[in-house]
Amino acid sequence: MEEKRVDLDVERQKKIILEVVDRLSKIHGDMYYNSTSDIAFLVKEFIKNDASISSTDRLLVADLSTRDIALRLSIR
């Protein structure tokens, strides 16, 4: 049961991260050319500083490191 919850959390985290990437790509049109680690850093900063992310979503992804974010970006 716990494993299923963790899997669901990871899927939700990936969805949140991809939504943030979509928002960032509208701001930074050249993101396509950035490395995954650079994008992960931008995502981490956006999550930390943007007030428009719901508190529930923020709690789910706030403790992720840039490496965790990069890993979730690479797994589709």
Short mmCIF file of C-alpha atoms in Angstrom, two decimals:
data_model
loop_
_atom_site.label_atom_id
_atom_site.label_comp_id
_atom_site.label_asym_id
_atom_site.label_seq_id
_atom_site.Cartn_x
_atom_site.Cartn_y
_atom_site.Cartn_z
CA MET A 1 0.00 0.00 0.00
CA GLU A 2 2.80 2.42 0.93
CA GLU A 3 4.63 1.65 -2.32
CA LYS A 4 1.52 2.55 -4.33
CA ARG A 5 1.25 5.89 -2.49
CA VAL A 6 4.90 6.67 -3.21
CA ASP A 7 4.32 5.87 -6.90
CA LEU A 8 1.31 8.19 -6.95
CA ASP A 9 3.34 10.95 -5.27
CA VAL A 10 6.12 10.59 -7.86
CA GLU A 11 3.59 10.77 -10.69
CA ARG A 12 2.01 13.89 -9.16
CA GLN A 13 5.48 15.43 -8.69
CA LYS A 14 6.30 14.80 -12.35
CA LYS A 15 3.03 16.46 -13.37
CA ILE A 16 3.74 19.52 -11.22
CA ILE A 17 7.31 19.76 -12.53
CA LEU A 18 6.15 19.52 -16.15
CA GLU A 19 3.56 22.24 -15.52
CA VAL A 20 6.32 24.46 -14.12
CA VAL A 21 8.55 23.68 -17.12
CA ASP A 22 5.69 24.68 -19.42
CA ARG A 23 5.27 27.98 -17.59
CA LEU A 24 9.02 28.63 -17.59
CA SER A 25 9.32 27.87 -21.29
CA LYS A 26 6.88 30.70 -21.99
CA ILE A 27 9.18 33.04 -20.07
CA HIS A 28 12.47 31.59 -21.31
CA GLY A 29 11.95 30.71 -24.96
CA ASP A 30 15.38 29.12 -25.27
CA MET A 31 14.90 26.53 -22.50
CA TYR A 32 14.91 23.75 -25.08
CA TYR A 33 18.66 24.25 -25.44
CA ASN A 34 19.42 24.14 -21.70
CA SER A 35 20.74 21.06 -19.93
CA THR A 36 18.41 19.07 -17.71
CA SER A 37 20.34 20.19 -14.64
CA ASP A 38 19.92 23.87 -15.63
CA ILE A 39 16.20 23.35 -16.15
CA ALA A 40 15.95 21.53 -12.82
CA PHE A 41 17.61 24.50 -11.12
CA LEU A 42 15.11 26.91 -12.74
CA VAL A 43 12.22 24.68 -11.68
CA LYS A 44 13.51 24.51 -8.10
CA GLU A 45 13.81 28.30 -7.92
CA PHE A 46 10.36 28.78 -9.46
CA ILE A 47 8.79 26.40 -6.93
CA LYS A 48 10.54 28.17 -4.07
CA ASN A 49 9.67 31.72 -5.16
CA ASP A 50 6.41 31.67 -7.10
CA ALA A 51 3.28 32.34 -5.08
CA SER A 52 0.93 30.97 -7.72
CA ILE A 53 1.76 27.33 -6.92
CA SER A 54 -0.83 25.86 -4.57
CA SER A 55 0.34 25.05 -1.07
CA THR A 56 -0.55 21.38 -1.61
CA ASP A 57 1.59 21.17 -4.75
CA ARG A 58 4.40 23.11 -3.11
CA LEU A 59 4.47 20.69 -0.15
CA LEU A 60 4.72 17.76 -2.53
CA VAL A 61 7.75 19.12 -4.42
CA ALA A 62 9.43 21.55 -2.02
CA ASP A 63 11.85 19.02 -0.56
CA LEU A 64 13.02 17.73 -3.94
CA SER A 65 16.63 18.48 -4.79
CA THR A 66 17.63 19.69 -8.24
CA ARG A 67 18.86 16.14 -8.88
CA ASP A 68 15.46 14.72 -7.90
CA ILE A 69 13.79 17.16 -10.28
CA ALA A 70 16.22 16.29 -13.08
CA LEU A 71 15.49 12.59 -12.57
CA ARG A 72 11.75 13.18 -12.76
CA LEU A 73 12.23 15.23 -15.92
CA SER A 74 14.18 12.42 -17.54
CA ILE A 75 11.58 9.75 -16.76
CA ARG A 76 8.53 10.10 -18.95
#
